[in-house]
mmCIF file of C-alpha atoms and ligand atoms in Angstrom:
data_model
loop_
_atom_site.group_PDB
_atom_site.id
_atom_site.type_symbol
_atom_site.label_atom_id
_atom_site.label_comp_id
_atom_site.label_asym_id
_atom_site.label_seq_id
_atom_site.Cartn_x
_atom_site.Cartn_y
_atom_site.Cartn_z
ATOM 1 C CA MET A 1 116.981 107.474 95.919
ATOM 2 C CA ASN A 2 113.470 108.973 95.751
ATOM 3 C CA GLN A 3 113.332 112.423 94.229
ATOM 4 C CA VAL A 4 111.996 114.716 96.951
ATOM 5 C CA ALA A 5 111.285 118.402 96.316
ATOM 6 C CA LEU A 6 110.757 121.021 99.003
ATOM 7 C CA VAL A 7 108.983 124.033 97.502
ATOM 8 C CA THR A 8 108.766 127.066 99.781
ATOM 9 C CA GLY A 9 105.696 129.280 99.514
ATOM 10 C CA ALA A 10 103.794 126.580 97.650
ATOM 11 C CA SER A 11 100.302 127.275 99.024
ATOM 12 C CA ARG A 12 99.521 129.870 96.339
ATOM 13 C CA GLY A 13 100.732 131.458 93.121
ATOM 14 C CA ILE A 14 103.954 130.432 91.427
ATOM 15 C CA GLY A 15 104.995 127.998 94.186
ATOM 16 C CA ARG A 16 101.727 126.092 93.894
ATOM 17 C CA SER A 17 102.192 125.675 90.161
ATOM 18 C CA ILE A 18 105.819 124.580 90.637
ATOM 19 C CA ALA A 19 104.733 121.938 93.165
ATOM 20 C CA CYS A 20 102.121 120.559 90.711
ATOM 21 C CA LYS A 21 104.576 120.436 87.803
ATOM 22 C CA LEU A 22 107.236 118.699 89.899
ATOM 23 C CA ALA A 23 104.735 116.124 91.147
ATOM 24 C CA ALA A 24 103.656 115.410 87.559
ATOM 25 C CA ALA A 25 107.364 115.009 86.693
ATOM 26 C CA GLY A 26 107.746 112.306 89.354
ATOM 27 C CA TYR A 27 108.855 114.190 92.466
ATOM 28 C CA ASP A 28 107.439 113.620 95.916
ATOM 29 C CA VAL A 29 106.697 117.118 97.177
ATOM 30 C CA ALA A 30 106.827 118.979 100.479
ATOM 31 C CA VAL A 31 104.452 121.939 100.227
ATOM 32 C CA ASN A 32 105.681 124.733 102.492
ATOM 33 C CA TYR A 33 103.403 127.542 103.623
ATOM 34 C CA ARG A 34 103.411 130.252 106.248
ATOM 35 C CA VAL A 35 99.713 130.857 107.016
ATOM 36 C CA SER A 36 97.633 129.255 104.222
ATOM 37 C CA ALA A 37 97.268 125.840 105.865
ATOM 38 C CA LYS A 38 94.007 124.887 104.128
ATOM 39 C CA GLU A 39 95.371 125.654 100.655
ATOM 40 C CA ALA A 40 98.618 123.783 101.338
ATOM 41 C CA GLU A 41 96.796 120.713 102.710
ATOM 42 C CA ALA A 42 94.473 120.712 99.678
ATOM 43 C CA LEU A 43 97.449 120.852 97.315
ATOM 44 C CA ALA A 44 99.208 118.005 99.133
ATOM 45 C CA ALA A 45 95.991 115.946 98.804
ATOM 46 C CA GLU A 46 95.856 116.740 95.060
ATOM 47 C CA ILE A 47 99.454 115.565 94.617
ATOM 48 C CA ILE A 48 98.721 112.329 96.480
ATOM 49 C CA ILE A 49 95.837 111.710 94.053
ATOM 50 C CA LEU A 50 98.397 112.125 91.228
ATOM 51 C CA GLY A 51 100.197 109.136 92.742
ATOM 52 C CA ARG A 52 103.108 110.918 94.435
ATOM 53 C CA ARG A 53 103.811 111.328 98.135
ATOM 54 C CA ALA A 54 103.245 114.811 99.545
ATOM 55 C CA VAL A 55 103.137 116.650 102.826
ATOM 56 C CA ALA A 56 102.124 120.204 103.784
ATOM 57 C CA VAL A 57 104.706 121.740 106.111
ATOM 58 C CA GLN A 58 104.358 125.020 107.968
ATOM 59 C CA ALA A 59 107.334 127.320 108.514
ATOM 60 C CA ASP A 60 108.094 130.976 108.168
ATOM 61 C CA VAL A 61 111.275 130.744 106.095
ATOM 62 C CA SER A 62 112.748 133.751 107.904
ATOM 63 C CA ASP A 63 112.810 131.700 111.134
ATOM 64 C CA ALA A 64 115.907 129.466 111.247
ATOM 65 C CA ALA A 65 114.564 127.146 113.960
ATOM 66 C CA ALA A 66 111.226 126.698 112.158
ATOM 67 C CA VAL A 67 113.032 125.890 108.893
ATOM 68 C CA SER A 68 115.257 123.370 110.597
ATOM 69 C CA ALA A 69 112.218 121.655 112.197
ATOM 70 C CA MET A 70 110.421 121.688 108.823
ATOM 71 C CA VAL A 71 113.316 120.024 107.011
ATOM 72 C CA SER A 72 113.545 117.343 109.735
ATOM 73 C CA GLU A 73 109.810 116.679 109.313
ATOM 74 C CA VAL A 74 110.207 116.403 105.522
ATOM 75 C CA GLU A 75 113.180 114.042 105.894
ATOM 76 C CA ASP A 76 111.196 111.868 108.325
ATOM 77 C CA LYS A 77 108.079 111.732 106.148
ATOM 78 C CA LEU A 78 109.465 111.759 102.589
ATOM 79 C CA GLY A 79 113.235 111.226 102.858
ATOM 80 C CA PRO A 80 116.153 113.580 102.154
ATOM 81 C CA VAL A 81 115.387 116.667 100.081
ATOM 82 C CA THR A 82 117.018 116.271 96.651
ATOM 83 C CA LEU A 83 115.527 119.464 95.172
ATOM 84 C CA LEU A 84 114.993 122.725 97.030
ATOM 85 C CA VAL A 85 112.989 125.481 95.355
ATOM 86 C CA ASN A 86 113.385 128.777 97.217
ATOM 87 C CA ASN A 87 110.188 130.418 96.011
ATOM 88 C CA ALA A 88 108.686 132.038 99.133
ATOM 89 C CA GLY A 89 108.954 135.769 98.776
ATOM 90 C CA LEU A 90 107.487 139.147 99.573
ATOM 91 C CA SER A 91 107.360 142.245 97.422
ATOM 92 C CA TRP A 92 107.360 145.890 98.400
ATOM 93 C CA SER A 93 106.678 148.703 95.929
ATOM 94 C CA GLY A 94 106.987 152.379 96.674
ATOM 95 C CA LEU A 95 109.365 155.285 96.932
ATOM 96 C CA PHE A 96 112.583 154.333 98.686
ATOM 97 C CA GLN A 97 112.314 157.326 101.040
ATOM 98 C CA ASP A 98 108.969 155.999 102.279
ATOM 99 C CA MET A 99 110.341 152.583 103.232
ATOM 100 C CA THR A 100 110.939 152.004 106.932
ATOM 101 C CA TYR A 101 113.940 150.067 108.131
ATOM 102 C CA GLU A 102 111.494 147.505 109.532
ATOM 103 C CA ASP A 103 110.019 146.964 106.005
ATOM 104 C CA TRP A 104 113.549 146.677 104.576
ATOM 105 C CA ARG A 105 114.579 144.099 107.196
ATOM 106 C CA ARG A 106 111.413 142.009 106.690
ATOM 107 C CA LEU A 107 111.964 141.879 102.936
ATOM 108 C CA PHE A 108 115.545 140.700 103.369
ATOM 109 C CA ALA A 109 114.535 138.305 106.176
ATOM 110 C CA VAL A 110 112.086 136.466 103.916
ATOM 111 C CA ASN A 111 113.619 136.814 100.439
ATOM 112 C CA VAL A 112 117.304 136.405 101.311
ATOM 113 C CA ASP A 113 117.657 134.984 104.841
ATOM 114 C CA GLY A 114 114.846 132.550 103.975
ATOM 115 C CA ALA A 115 116.950 131.087 101.171
ATOM 116 C CA TYR A 116 119.976 130.994 103.505
ATOM 117 C CA HIS A 117 118.078 129.060 106.188
ATOM 118 C CA CYS A 118 116.567 126.584 103.708
ATOM 119 C CA ILE A 119 119.858 125.919 101.897
ATOM 120 C CA GLN A 120 121.727 125.498 105.190
ATOM 121 C CA ALA A 121 119.089 123.021 106.372
ATOM 122 C CA VAL A 122 119.141 120.772 103.284
ATOM 123 C CA LEU A 123 122.817 121.054 102.374
ATOM 124 C CA PRO A 124 124.336 118.562 104.851
ATOM 125 C CA ARG A 125 122.289 115.690 103.342
ATOM 126 C CA MET A 126 122.952 116.861 99.771
ATOM 127 C CA LEU A 127 126.695 116.996 100.462
ATOM 128 C CA ALA A 128 126.613 113.571 102.111
ATOM 129 C CA GLU A 129 124.702 112.073 99.159
ATOM 130 C CA LYS A 130 126.750 114.043 96.574
ATOM 131 C CA GLU A 131 123.476 114.862 94.853
ATOM 132 C CA GLY A 132 121.330 117.951 94.922
ATOM 133 C CA ASN A 133 119.558 120.653 93.022
ATOM 134 C CA ILE A 134 118.692 124.144 94.249
ATOM 135 C CA ILE A 135 116.506 126.582 92.306
ATOM 136 C CA ASN A 136 116.008 130.145 93.499
ATOM 137 C CA ILE A 137 113.090 132.251 92.276
ATOM 138 C CA SER A 138 114.412 135.701 91.520
ATOM 139 C CA SER A 139 112.729 138.416 89.431
ATOM 140 C CA ILE A 140 113.631 140.463 86.374
ATOM 141 C CA TRP A 141 114.056 143.408 88.760
ATOM 142 C CA GLY A 142 117.007 141.602 90.384
ATOM 143 C CA GLY A 143 119.070 141.864 87.224
ATOM 144 C CA ARG A 144 118.131 145.351 86.125
ATOM 145 C CA GLY A 145 116.449 147.242 88.993
ATOM 146 C CA ALA A 146 113.425 149.495 88.681
ATOM 147 C CA SER A 147 111.986 152.652 90.141
ATOM 148 C CA CYS A 148 109.897 151.953 93.275
ATOM 149 C CA GLU A 149 111.356 148.420 93.482
ATOM 150 C CA ALA A 150 114.775 149.262 95.005
ATOM 151 C CA ALA A 151 114.606 147.031 98.070
ATOM 152 C CA TYR A 152 112.829 144.159 96.314
ATOM 153 C CA ALA A 153 115.356 144.343 93.457
ATOM 154 C CA ALA A 154 118.205 144.357 95.994
ATOM 155 C CA THR A 155 116.917 141.138 97.590
ATOM 156 C CA LYS A 156 116.645 139.440 94.203
ATOM 157 C CA ALA A 157 120.104 140.662 93.134
ATOM 158 C CA ALA A 158 121.408 139.090 96.357
ATOM 159 C CA LEU A 159 119.721 135.800 95.422
ATOM 160 C CA GLU A 160 121.322 135.895 91.963
ATOM 161 C CA GLY A 161 124.792 136.491 93.459
ATOM 162 C CA LEU A 162 124.180 133.612 95.839
ATOM 163 C CA THR A 163 123.059 131.410 92.934
ATOM 164 C CA ARG A 164 126.196 131.969 90.840
ATOM 165 C CA SER A 165 128.637 131.720 93.750
ATOM 166 C CA LEU A 166 127.104 128.616 95.311
ATOM 167 C CA ALA A 167 126.904 126.967 91.886
ATOM 168 C CA ALA A 168 130.688 127.260 91.566
ATOM 169 C CA GLU A 169 131.265 126.118 95.152
ATOM 170 C CA LEU A 170 128.908 123.130 95.033
ATOM 171 C CA ALA A 171 129.453 121.837 91.486
ATOM 172 C CA PRO A 172 132.294 119.495 92.592
ATOM 173 C CA SER A 173 129.768 117.946 95.018
ATOM 174 C CA ASN A 174 127.314 117.315 92.157
ATOM 175 C CA ILE A 175 124.905 119.961 93.436
ATOM 176 C CA ARG A 176 123.499 122.364 90.852
ATOM 177 C CA VAL A 177 122.238 125.849 91.698
ATOM 178 C CA ASN A 178 120.200 127.931 89.253
ATOM 179 C CA ALA A 179 117.633 130.691 89.348
ATOM 180 C CA VAL A 180 114.565 131.689 87.393
ATOM 181 C CA ALA A 181 113.827 135.391 86.927
ATOM 182 C CA PRO A 182 110.166 135.814 86.023
ATOM 183 C CA GLY A 183 108.691 138.986 84.592
ATOM 184 C CA CYS A 184 105.213 140.012 85.705
ATOM 185 C CA VAL A 185 103.173 136.961 86.644
ATOM 186 C CA LYS A 186 99.461 136.828 87.408
ATOM 187 C CA THR A 187 99.293 136.018 91.129
ATOM 188 C CA ASP A 188 98.085 137.701 94.336
ATOM 189 C CA MET A 189 101.455 139.486 94.448
ATOM 190 C CA LEU A 190 100.868 141.172 91.088
ATOM 191 C CA ASP A 191 97.193 141.863 91.834
ATOM 192 C CA ALA A 192 98.417 144.197 94.578
ATOM 193 C CA LEU A 193 99.610 146.565 91.817
ATOM 194 C CA GLY A 194 96.057 147.161 90.547
ATOM 195 C CA ALA A 195 94.316 146.306 87.258
ATOM 196 C CA GLU A 196 95.464 149.422 85.366
ATOM 197 C CA THR A 197 99.166 148.850 86.095
ATOM 198 C CA VAL A 198 98.856 145.163 85.224
ATOM 199 C CA ALA A 199 97.230 146.057 81.869
ATOM 200 C CA SER A 200 99.995 148.506 81.038
ATOM 201 C CA LEU A 201 102.669 145.932 81.966
ATOM 202 C CA ALA A 202 101.004 143.475 79.562
ATOM 203 C CA ALA A 203 100.966 146.118 76.827
ATOM 204 C CA GLU A 204 104.704 146.772 77.368
ATOM 205 C CA THR A 205 105.513 143.049 76.991
ATOM 206 C CA PRO A 206 106.544 142.062 73.428
ATOM 207 C CA MET A 207 104.549 138.824 73.718
ATOM 208 C CA GLY A 208 101.494 140.928 74.588
ATOM 209 C CA ARG A 209 100.584 139.366 77.911
ATOM 210 C CA ILE A 210 101.849 138.969 81.437
ATOM 211 C CA GLY A 211 103.092 135.573 82.559
ATOM 212 C CA THR A 212 101.257 132.777 84.288
ATOM 213 C CA ALA A 213 102.502 130.768 87.233
ATOM 214 C CA GLU A 214 102.677 127.826 84.846
ATOM 215 C CA ASP A 215 105.094 129.716 82.543
ATOM 216 C CA VAL A 216 107.521 129.876 85.468
ATOM 217 C CA ALA A 217 106.834 126.335 86.659
ATOM 218 C CA LYS A 218 107.766 124.931 83.241
ATOM 219 C CA VAL A 219 111.221 126.536 83.469
ATOM 220 C CA VAL A 220 111.622 125.137 86.983
ATOM 221 C CA ARG A 221 110.618 121.701 85.687
ATOM 222 C CA PHE A 222 113.393 121.956 83.072
ATOM 223 C CA LEU A 223 115.970 122.939 85.714
ATOM 224 C CA ALA A 224 114.741 120.083 87.902
ATOM 225 C CA SER A 225 115.127 117.553 85.107
ATOM 226 C CA ALA A 226 118.063 115.603 83.707
ATOM 227 C CA ASP A 227 117.657 117.660 80.498
ATOM 228 C CA SER A 228 119.482 120.462 82.332
ATOM 229 C CA GLU A 229 122.126 118.255 83.950
ATOM 230 C CA PHE A 230 125.022 120.402 82.577
ATOM 231 C CA VAL A 231 123.352 123.715 83.508
ATOM 232 C CA THR A 232 124.434 125.434 86.708
ATOM 233 C CA GLY A 233 124.922 129.001 87.934
ATOM 234 C CA GLN A 234 122.377 130.365 85.472
ATOM 235 C CA VAL A 235 119.579 132.856 85.907
ATOM 236 C CA ILE A 236 116.926 132.041 83.308
ATOM 237 C CA THR A 237 114.574 134.891 82.471
ATOM 238 C CA ALA A 238 110.924 134.083 81.704
ATOM 239 C CA ASP A 239 109.292 137.392 80.849
ATOM 240 C CA GLY A 240 107.757 137.259 77.352
ATOM 241 C CA GLY A 241 110.531 139.581 76.148
ATOM 242 C CA PHE A 242 109.781 142.376 78.664
ATOM 243 C CA THR A 243 113.469 143.074 79.348
ATOM 244 C CA LEU A 244 114.592 142.991 75.698
HETATM 245 P P1 NAP B 301 102.221 135.140 96.185
HETATM 246 O O1 NAP B 301 101.114 134.838 95.252
HETATM 247 O O2 NAP B 301 102.163 136.346 97.050
HETATM 248 O O3 NAP B 301 102.485 133.836 97.082
HETATM 249 C C1 NAP B 301 103.512 133.895 98.044
HETATM 250 C C2 NAP B 301 103.756 132.533 98.604
HETATM 251 O O4 NAP B 301 104.879 132.630 99.497
HETATM 252 C C3 NAP B 301 102.592 132.018 99.428
HETATM 253 O O5 NAP B 301 102.528 130.615 99.280
HETATM 254 C C4 NAP B 301 102.980 132.399 100.863
HETATM 255 O O6 NAP B 301 102.483 131.516 101.852
HETATM 256 C C5 NAP B 301 104.479 132.206 100.794
HETATM 257 N N1 NAP B 301 105.200 132.985 101.804
HETATM 258 C C6 NAP B 301 105.227 134.321 101.960
HETATM 259 N N2 NAP B 301 106.011 134.643 102.998
HETATM 260 C C7 NAP B 301 106.466 133.482 103.512
HETATM 261 C C8 NAP B 301 107.306 133.138 104.585
HETATM 262 N N3 NAP B 301 107.834 134.078 105.369
HETATM 263 N N4 NAP B 301 107.574 131.830 104.817
HETATM 264 C C9 NAP B 301 107.031 130.862 104.048
HETATM 265 N N5 NAP B 301 106.227 131.119 103.000
HETATM 266 C C10 NAP B 301 105.951 132.417 102.747
HETATM 267 O O7 NAP B 301 103.615 135.294 95.394
HETATM 268 P P2 NAP B 301 104.031 134.805 93.921
HETATM 269 O O8 NAP B 301 103.672 135.884 92.986
HETATM 270 O O9 NAP B 301 103.585 133.428 93.687
HETATM 271 O O10 NAP B 301 105.622 134.862 94.088
HETATM 272 C C11 NAP B 301 106.405 133.711 94.331
HETATM 273 C C12 NAP B 301 107.870 134.082 94.099
HETATM 274 O O11 NAP B 301 108.022 134.562 92.761
HETATM 275 C C13 NAP B 301 108.383 135.195 94.999
HETATM 276 O O12 NAP B 301 109.702 134.927 95.375
HETATM 277 C C14 NAP B 301 108.328 136.420 94.116
HETATM 278 O O13 NAP B 301 109.255 137.408 94.515
HETATM 279 C C15 NAP B 301 108.670 135.821 92.774
HETATM 280 N N6 NAP B 301 108.215 136.603 91.629
HETATM 281 C C16 NAP B 301 106.884 136.917 91.465
HETATM 282 C C17 NAP B 301 106.510 137.674 90.358
HETATM 283 C C18 NAP B 301 105.079 138.061 90.100
HETATM 284 O O14 NAP B 301 104.843 138.928 89.241
HETATM 285 N N7 NAP B 301 104.095 137.477 90.759
HETATM 286 C C19 NAP B 301 107.469 138.116 89.452
HETATM 287 C C20 NAP B 301 108.804 137.794 89.653
HETATM 288 C C21 NAP B 301 109.160 137.028 90.751
HETATM 289 P P3 NAP B 301 101.059 131.788 102.612
HETATM 290 O O15 NAP B 301 100.013 131.512 101.567
HETATM 291 O O16 NAP B 301 101.017 130.821 103.715
HETATM 292 O O17 NAP B 301 101.086 133.223 103.008
#
């Protein structure tokens, strides 16, 4: 069977880098985006030049019907999804008392419900084929929490609980489930914190720098490869030693 990866939020940042690495590793890739159509189409074209099949697919992962339609489109164009990377995510930083319930719900809708919808949509084929791989992109805040990151950390902690539990439930069906917990990574999401904060985060990191999208993509590539075939239910931290 062809190896087909669906990477959510692949138009920019970490997801884009993951899609490139997976294509170079031999996967056909579905590049999901919410609004960045041009970027997603350009990435799909780049992957096709690499010699793999690729398609850009629009869906807001918080919308169950849109996710279901997206997965049907991917199955029609590339075949069944053998690797799902739940990367699409939003962040929210600030004092908890300043967060509205609407902000809280949106964060959970994208970061947690999004993973639910995507897993539910690809799982029937994975179970039927008795083959599958699911990788969730968490964050170091999910495991340890942080001031002004309460809601974001809560969504990532939920993803980590889901990762471990589903790994146990799906292992007999030959479906692995793992997560990657990046530290601070240079993307649009981090840029929102401002240059001064980013510089101080780099200074606090034992390896002396913040991460790149490629640092995370390399860990995903490992979890997507046969080299990790006995690894499931793990949350692998990639943070240059920030949490040590
Ligand atoms: P980013 O640069 O802000 O990119 C976000 C990506 O997610 C974009 O491709 C965006 O698509 C997509 N997206 C957002 N909401 C979506 C939705 N509702 N449905 C579908 N796609 C959606 O973010 P990033 O820094 O690459 O982060 C990627 C993942 O890594 C997130 O889960 C984040 O929590 C996690 N992470 C990031 C860092 C960091 O420091 N950057 C650290 C730890 C963990 P459009 O372009 O179409 O909007």
